[in-house]
Coordinates of C-alpha atoms in Angstrom, one line a residue:
M366 CA -0.2 0.0 0.1
T367 CA 1.3 3.6 -0.9
D368 CA 0.5 7.1 0.4
P369 CA -1.7 8.4 -2.4
V370 CA 0.0 11.8 -2.3
S371 CA 3.8 10.8 -2.1
G372 CA 3.3 7.4 -4.0
R373 CA 5.7 5.8 -1.5
P374 CA 4.9 3.4 1.3
P375 CA 3.4 4.9 4.5
V376 CA 6.1 6.4 6.7
P377 CA 6.4 3.9 9.9
S378 CA 6.4 5.4 13.4
G379 CA 9.3 5.0 15.8
R380 CA 13.1 6.1 15.8
R381 CA 14.3 7.1 12.3
H382 CA 17.8 8.4 11.2
V383 CA 18.0 12.0 10.4
V384 CA 21.3 13.4 9.0
F385 CA 22.1 17.0 9.2
V386 CA 24.3 18.3 6.6
T387 CA 26.7 21.0 8.2
W388 CA 25.2 23.5 11.1
K389 CA 25.5 26.8 12.2
T390 CA 24.2 28.5 15.6
G391 CA 21.1 29.5 13.9
N392 CA 20.1 26.1 13.2
A393 CA 21.5 24.0 15.8
P394 CA 18.1 23.6 17.7
A395 CA 17.0 21.1 15.1
F396 CA 19.4 18.6 16.6
R397 CA 17.4 19.0 19.7
A398 CA 14.0 18.8 18.3
A399 CA 15.1 15.6 16.2
K400 CA 16.0 13.8 19.6
R401 CA 12.9 15.1 21.3
L402 CA 10.7 13.3 18.4
G403 CA 12.8 10.2 19.5
H404 CA 15.2 10.1 16.2
E405 CA 18.8 8.9 15.8
V406 CA 20.6 12.2 14.5
T407 CA 23.9 12.3 12.3
L408 CA 25.9 15.2 11.7
I409 CA 28.2 15.8 8.7
R410 CA 30.4 18.6 9.7
S411 CA 32.3 21.2 7.5
L412 CA 35.3 22.4 9.1
R413 CA 35.8 25.2 6.5
M414 CA 32.3 26.5 7.2
E415 CA 32.8 26.4 10.9
R416 CA 35.9 28.4 10.8
A417 CA 34.2 30.9 8.5
Q418 CA 31.7 31.7 11.1
H419 CA 34.1 31.3 14.1
I420 CA 32.0 28.3 15.4
D421 CA 33.3 24.8 16.6
F422 CA 31.2 22.0 17.3
T423 CA 33.4 20.1 19.6
T424 CA 32.6 23.3 22.1
S425 CA 29.1 23.5 21.3
S426 CA 26.2 22.5 23.9
Y427 CA 24.3 20.9 20.8
Q428 CA 26.8 18.0 21.1
E429 CA 24.2 16.2 23.4
Y430 CA 21.8 16.0 20.8
V431 CA 23.9 14.2 18.1
D432 CA 24.4 10.5 18.1
T433 CA 27.3 10.4 15.5
V434 CA 29.5 12.9 13.9
H435 CA 31.4 12.9 10.6
V436 CA 34.2 15.4 9.5
L437 CA 34.8 16.9 6.0
D438 CA 37.3 19.6 5.6
D439 CA 34.8 21.2 3.1
A440 CA 31.4 19.8 2.7
T441 CA 30.7 22.1 -0.4
D442 CA 33.1 19.4 -2.4
A443 CA 30.4 17.5 -4.0
E444 CA 32.3 14.1 -4.3
A445 CA 33.7 14.2 -0.7
L446 CA 30.1 14.7 0.4
R447 CA 28.5 12.1 -1.9
A448 CA 31.0 9.7 -0.7
R449 CA 30.5 10.3 3.0
V450 CA 26.8 10.3 2.5
L451 CA 26.9 7.1 0.8
A452 CA 29.2 5.6 3.4
V453 CA 26.6 6.7 6.4
H454 CA 23.8 5.1 4.3
R455 CA 25.3 1.8 4.4
E456 CA 26.0 1.6 7.8
R457 CA 22.7 2.8 8.6
P458 CA 20.0 3.7 6.2
I459 CA 19.1 7.4 6.1
D460 CA 15.4 8.4 6.3
G461 CA 15.8 12.1 5.8
F462 CA 18.1 14.8 5.5
V463 CA 18.1 18.4 7.0
A464 CA 20.4 20.9 5.1
T465 CA 19.6 24.7 5.8
V466 CA 23.0 26.4 4.4
D467 CA 22.5 27.8 1.1
A468 CA 25.8 26.3 -0.4
L469 CA 24.8 22.6 0.6
V470 CA 21.0 22.6 -0.5
V471 CA 21.6 21.6 -4.1
P472 CA 24.4 19.0 -3.3
V473 CA 22.4 17.2 -0.8
A474 CA 19.3 17.3 -3.0
R475 CA 21.2 15.6 -5.7
V476 CA 22.5 12.6 -3.4
A477 CA 19.2 12.5 -2.0
E478 CA 17.7 11.9 -5.4
E479 CA 20.3 9.4 -6.1
L480 CA 19.5 7.5 -3.0
G481 CA 15.6 7.7 -3.3
I482 CA 15.7 9.7 0.0
P483 CA 12.8 12.3 0.2
F484 CA 14.0 15.9 0.1
T485 CA 13.7 19.3 -1.8
S486 CA 13.9 18.6 -5.6
A487 CA 17.4 19.2 -7.1
H488 CA 16.2 20.5 -10.3
G489 CA 13.9 23.1 -8.3
A490 CA 16.9 24.0 -5.8
A491 CA 19.0 24.4 -8.4
T492 CA 16.8 27.0 -10.5
A493 CA 16.4 28.8 -7.3
K494 CA 19.8 29.2 -6.2
L495 CA 20.8 30.5 -10.1
K496 CA 19.1 33.8 -9.8
H497 CA 18.7 34.5 -13.6
R498 CA 17.2 31.0 -14.3
C499 CA 14.7 31.5 -11.5
R500 CA 13.4 34.7 -13.1
E501 CA 13.3 33.0 -16.4
V502 CA 11.0 30.3 -15.2
L503 CA 8.8 32.8 -13.3
A504 CA 8.3 34.7 -16.2
A505 CA 7.3 31.6 -18.4
A506 CA 5.0 30.8 -15.8
G507 CA 3.5 34.3 -15.7
V508 CA 4.3 34.8 -12.1
D509 CA 6.7 37.7 -12.1
D510 CA 8.0 39.8 -15.2
T511 CA 10.8 41.4 -13.4
R512 CA 13.4 42.5 -16.2
Y513 CA 16.9 41.5 -15.8
A514 CA 20.0 40.6 -17.7
V515 CA 23.2 38.5 -17.4
V516 CA 25.8 40.8 -18.6
G517 CA 29.5 40.1 -19.4
G518 CA 30.9 43.5 -19.6
Y519 CA 30.2 47.3 -18.7
V520 CA 28.7 48.1 -22.3
E521 CA 26.0 45.5 -21.6
A522 CA 25.3 46.5 -18.3
A523 CA 24.9 50.3 -19.3
A524 CA 22.7 49.3 -22.1
F525 CA 20.5 47.2 -20.1
A526 CA 20.3 50.0 -17.5
A527 CA 19.5 52.8 -20.1
E528 CA 16.6 50.7 -21.2
V529 CA 15.1 50.1 -18.2
G530 CA 16.0 53.2 -16.3
Y531 CA 18.0 53.7 -13.2
P532 CA 18.7 52.9 -10.3
V533 CA 19.3 49.3 -11.2
V534 CA 20.5 46.2 -9.1
L535 CA 23.9 44.4 -9.8
K536 CA 24.5 41.2 -7.8
P537 CA 26.0 37.8 -8.3
A538 CA 24.0 35.4 -10.5
R539 CA 24.8 32.9 -7.8
G540 CA 25.1 34.0 -4.1
S541 CA 24.2 34.7 -0.6
A542 CA 24.4 36.9 2.6
S543 CA 24.2 40.2 0.2
E544 CA 27.8 39.5 -0.6
G545 CA 28.7 41.4 -4.0
A546 CA 25.1 43.1 -4.2
H547 CA 24.8 46.9 -5.2
I548 CA 22.1 49.4 -5.9
V549 CA 23.5 51.4 -8.8
P550 CA 22.1 54.9 -8.8
D551 CA 23.7 56.2 -12.2
R552 CA 25.8 55.5 -15.1
A553 CA 28.8 57.2 -13.3
R554 CA 28.4 54.8 -10.4
L555 CA 28.0 51.8 -12.7
W556 CA 31.3 52.7 -14.2
D557 CA 33.0 53.0 -11.0
L558 CA 31.4 49.6 -9.8
W559 CA 32.4 47.8 -12.9
R560 CA 36.1 48.3 -12.3
Q561 CA 35.7 46.4 -9.0
V562 CA 33.6 43.4 -10.7
K563 CA 35.7 40.5 -12.0
P564 CA 33.2 38.3 -13.9
G565 CA 34.1 34.6 -13.4
R566 CA 35.8 35.2 -10.1
A567 CA 33.9 35.3 -6.5
P568 CA 31.4 36.3 -5.8
Y569 CA 30.4 36.3 -9.7
Q570 CA 32.0 33.2 -10.7
D571 CA 28.4 32.2 -12.3
G572 CA 27.8 35.7 -13.9
V573 CA 26.9 39.2 -13.1
L574 CA 23.2 39.8 -13.0
V575 CA 21.6 43.2 -13.5
E576 CA 18.0 43.7 -12.7
Q577 CA 15.2 46.2 -12.6
Y578 CA 15.1 48.1 -9.2
L579 CA 11.9 47.5 -7.2
T580 CA 10.3 49.8 -5.0
G581 CA 7.7 49.3 -2.2
R582 CA 7.6 47.2 0.9
F583 CA 10.6 44.7 1.6
L584 CA 8.9 41.4 3.0
S585 CA 9.7 37.8 3.2
A586 CA 7.2 34.9 3.4
E587 CA 8.3 31.8 5.4
L588 CA 5.9 28.8 4.0
G589 CA 6.4 25.0 4.1
L590 CA 5.3 22.5 1.7
S591 CA 4.4 19.0 2.9
H592 CA 2.8 16.3 0.6
G593 CA 1.8 18.7 -1.8
R594 CA 0.3 21.2 0.8
F595 CA 1.6 24.7 1.6
L596 CA 2.0 25.6 5.3
R597 CA 2.0 29.3 5.8
L598 CA 4.2 30.3 8.7
A599 CA 4.7 33.9 8.7
V600 CA 5.2 37.0 6.6
S601 CA 8.3 39.1 7.9
E602 CA 9.2 42.5 7.4
R603 CA 12.9 43.3 6.3
K604 CA 15.1 46.4 7.0
T605 CA 17.9 47.6 4.8
W606 CA 20.8 50.1 5.5
D607 CA 20.4 53.6 3.6
R608 CA 23.7 53.9 2.7
H609 CA 24.0 50.6 0.9
E610 CA 20.4 49.3 0.5
A611 CA 21.4 45.9 -0.7
L612 CA 22.6 45.2 3.0
E613 CA 19.9 43.8 5.3
V614 CA 20.2 45.1 8.6
G615 CA 17.2 43.5 10.4
T616 CA 14.0 41.7 10.4
T617 CA 10.7 41.7 12.2
I618 CA 8.3 38.8 12.5
P619 CA 5.4 39.0 12.2
A620 CA 5.2 41.8 9.6
A621 CA 2.6 44.7 10.4
I622 CA 0.5 44.4 7.4
D623 CA -3.1 43.8 6.5
A624 CA -4.9 40.8 5.7
D625 CA -5.2 41.6 2.1
S626 CA -1.5 42.1 1.8
Y627 CA -0.5 38.9 3.7
E628 CA -2.9 37.0 1.2
R629 CA -1.1 38.4 -1.8
V630 CA 2.5 37.8 -0.6
M631 CA 1.5 34.5 0.3
A632 CA -0.1 33.6 -2.7
F633 CA 2.5 35.1 -4.7
A634 CA 5.3 32.8 -2.6
E635 CA 3.3 29.7 -3.3
A636 CA 3.0 30.4 -6.9
A637 CA 6.8 30.8 -7.1
V638 CA 7.7 27.7 -5.2
S639 CA 5.3 25.8 -7.2
A640 CA 6.6 27.2 -10.8
V641 CA 10.4 26.5 -9.9
G642 CA 9.4 23.0 -8.8
L643 CA 10.4 22.6 -5.3
R644 CA 9.0 19.6 -3.8
L645 CA 9.1 19.6 0.0
G646 CA 10.7 21.7 3.0
I647 CA 10.5 25.1 4.6
F648 CA 11.2 28.1 2.1
H649 CA 12.4 31.5 2.5
V650 CA 10.9 33.8 -0.2
E651 CA 11.9 37.6 -0.2
I652 CA 9.5 39.8 -1.9
M653 CA 9.0 43.6 -2.8
L654 CA 5.4 44.5 -2.2
G655 CA 4.9 47.4 -4.5
D656 CA 2.6 50.3 -3.6
D657 CA 0.2 49.2 -6.3
G658 CA -0.2 46.2 -4.3
R659 CA 1.7 43.8 -6.6
P660 CA 4.2 41.2 -5.3
R661 CA 7.6 41.0 -7.2
L662 CA 10.3 38.6 -6.5
I663 CA 13.6 39.6 -4.7
E664 CA 15.1 36.2 -4.2
L665 CA 13.6 32.4 -3.7
N666 CA 15.7 30.5 -1.1
P667 CA 14.9 26.8 -0.9
R668 CA 15.8 26.5 2.7
L669 CA 14.5 27.6 6.2
M670 CA 14.8 31.3 6.7
G671 CA 18.6 32.0 8.2
S672 CA 20.5 33.7 10.9
C673 CA 18.2 33.8 14.0
L674 CA 14.9 34.3 12.3
P675 CA 13.7 30.7 13.4
N676 CA 14.1 31.9 17.0
L677 CA 12.4 35.2 16.4
F678 CA 9.6 33.1 14.9
Q679 CA 9.2 31.5 18.3
L680 CA 9.9 34.5 20.3
A681 CA 7.2 35.9 18.5
G682 CA 4.7 32.8 19.5
G683 CA 4.5 31.0 16.2
G684 CA 5.8 27.6 17.7
D685 CA 8.8 25.3 17.0
P686 CA 9.7 25.7 13.5
F687 CA 12.7 23.2 14.0
E688 CA 10.4 20.3 15.0
L689 CA 8.4 21.1 12.0
L690 CA 11.4 21.2 9.8
V691 CA 12.5 17.7 10.9
R692 CA 9.1 16.5 10.6
I693 CA 8.6 17.6 7.0
H694 CA 11.7 16.2 5.8
L695 CA 10.9 12.9 7.3
E696 CA 7.5 13.1 5.4
E697 CA 5.6 12.9 8.4
A698 CA 1.9 14.0 8.1
V699 CA 1.8 17.5 9.4
E700 CA -1.2 19.6 10.3
L701 CA -0.8 23.2 11.1
G702 CA -3.4 25.3 12.3
A703 CA -3.6 29.0 12.0
I704 CA -0.6 30.6 13.9
A705 CA -1.7 33.6 16.1
F706 CA 1.3 35.7 16.9
N707 CA 1.2 37.4 20.2
R708 CA 4.4 39.4 20.3
Y709 CA 6.6 41.0 17.6
A710 CA 10.2 39.9 17.5
T711 CA 12.9 42.2 16.0
V712 CA 16.3 41.4 15.3
R713 CA 19.1 44.3 14.2
W714 CA 22.4 43.2 12.8
F715 CA 25.3 45.7 12.6
G716 CA 28.9 46.1 11.5
A717 CA 31.1 48.9 10.9
A718 CA 30.0 51.8 8.4
D719 CA 33.4 52.6 7.3
R720 CA 36.9 51.6 7.3
V721 CA 38.0 52.3 10.8
R722 CA 40.7 51.3 13.6
R723 CA 39.5 48.6 15.8
P724 CA 38.1 49.8 19.0
A725 CA 40.8 48.9 22.0
G726 CA 38.2 46.6 23.5
P727 CA 34.5 45.6 23.7
P728 CA 32.5 48.1 25.7
S729 CA 30.5 47.2 28.9
L730 CA 27.0 46.2 28.2
D731 CA 25.9 46.2 31.8
W732 CA 23.0 49.1 30.8
A733 CA 21.4 46.4 28.8
D734 CA 19.8 45.2 31.8
E735 CA 17.5 48.2 31.8
Y736 CA 15.3 46.8 28.9
G737 CA 14.5 43.7 31.1
D738 CA 12.3 40.8 29.3
A739 CA 12.1 42.8 26.3
L740 CA 15.9 42.2 25.4
H741 CA 16.3 38.7 24.4
A742 CA 19.8 38.5 23.2
L743 CA 22.7 41.2 22.5
T744 CA 26.2 40.1 21.4
L745 CA 29.0 41.6 20.2
N746 CA 32.0 40.1 18.8
L747 CA 34.8 42.3 17.2
P748 CA 36.8 40.6 14.7
D749 CA 40.7 40.0 15.2
G750 CA 43.1 42.8 13.7
D751 CA 43.8 46.6 13.9
V752 CA 41.1 47.5 11.5
L753 CA 37.4 46.9 10.9
A754 CA 36.5 46.3 7.3
P755 CA 33.5 48.2 6.1
C756 CA 30.4 46.1 6.2
R757 CA 28.7 45.4 3.0
G758 CA 27.3 42.0 3.4
N759 CA 25.7 40.0 6.0
L760 CA 29.0 38.3 6.8
G761 CA 30.5 41.7 7.9
N762 CA 28.1 41.8 10.9
F763 CA 30.0 41.9 14.4
G764 CA 26.8 42.8 16.4
E765 CA 23.3 41.5 17.1
V766 CA 20.3 42.4 19.1
Q767 CA 17.3 40.4 19.6
V768 CA 13.8 42.1 21.1
V769 CA 10.4 40.9 21.6
H770 CA 7.4 43.0 22.6
P771 CA 3.7 43.0 22.4
D772 CA 4.1 46.4 20.5
H773 CA 5.2 46.5 17.0
A774 CA 6.7 49.9 17.2
T775 CA 8.3 49.3 20.4
S776 CA 9.9 46.1 19.4
I777 CA 11.7 47.8 16.6
G778 CA 12.4 51.1 18.6
V779 CA 14.0 49.4 21.4
A780 CA 16.2 47.3 19.0
E781 CA 17.2 50.4 17.3
E782 CA 18.0 52.3 20.3
I783 CA 20.2 49.2 21.7
V784 CA 22.2 49.4 18.4
A785 CA 22.7 53.4 18.8
R786 CA 23.9 52.8 22.5
A787 CA 26.3 50.0 21.5
A788 CA 27.5 52.3 18.6
E789 CA 28.0 55.2 20.9
Q790 CA 30.2 53.2 23.3
L791 CA 32.1 51.6 20.5
G792 CA 32.9 55.1 19.1
I793 CA 32.4 54.6 15.5
E794 CA 29.5 54.5 12.9
V795 CA 27.7 51.0 12.4
T796 CA 25.2 50.0 9.6
R797 CA 21.9 50.3 10.9

């Protein structure tokens, strides 16, 4: 007997084997969720990725929730990853994968398809990650007609900009964390910028994409897909830095929008995910809701919302997204009722606005206690070295504040006030 939706035998109850491919601080609670559900947990580490994020699983408190650990130097090496996964599967058959890091979703999807293990569609994930291909597919499906071009030189980029009008967006055809993304206001800036862009080299190794600039309200839809049914989790609102608009400096969950806007955003996100052909998982779809009420795609991510956003979702009263993530990837039957948020959870990230000397030492943050229960977390980790590089991508942040409050404006106001006070103590201007 097979499940009429998936076409596979029904999922048995009991202990199952879940393999996590890499980890980071923001998604580590998924280990605990998998153990709470009674499953066997295997982690494949990537030392290169841990070094880049200044984390070390051997010192993590989440070790207790992982049964078996395998170590790769670089999990983005597709052949090394495949060989390790096949070895793990031979020793103990894998029932499901969890991969929430951008660079790993497509390689894991390909191995999962080879082994016949449920996961996000490899073709759909690859399409989502290659931004111009994603736009091509959405245009063909009648979902979105935002104009774009992959360009090989300044002349092509300038011709596109002249046709659609400035400003335009220039960014890597495949990338993440806002690295290499720019809002280009005019031809002079395009010429200046192009002298720094190296097509074929990181972060533009897969090409340089130039897009129509979109205006409106910057939002993201967080939604799951399980057994062919969409699970609407939240619409979040995004904040960018005025001086470098491609840089995101924060998020609030849920967004303060009306019911009609919520419906339009979610319906658009579902149409985009369907057109691209993603099969199951939890997805993060970044959207510009125009002043005319029309949603347009910024970016489609075939993975769970990143950084601390799953934690914000919980703080706002949305429930445990990690348990949902594990259950979806094990193809369990999931019933999700209406989510009734009772708080607003806000994060603000910050780094150096300009190249400056590193402050002598981290400031005292004793004053943070004044904010009581509203302040959930405040971290400040200055990088090593004598100089702070200007933050122009999410990887350049050294500070984070998380605030939760029943009032929308207060949640945002407190977070931004704390960032301002931290900047004052550091004695430098920060991105905010």
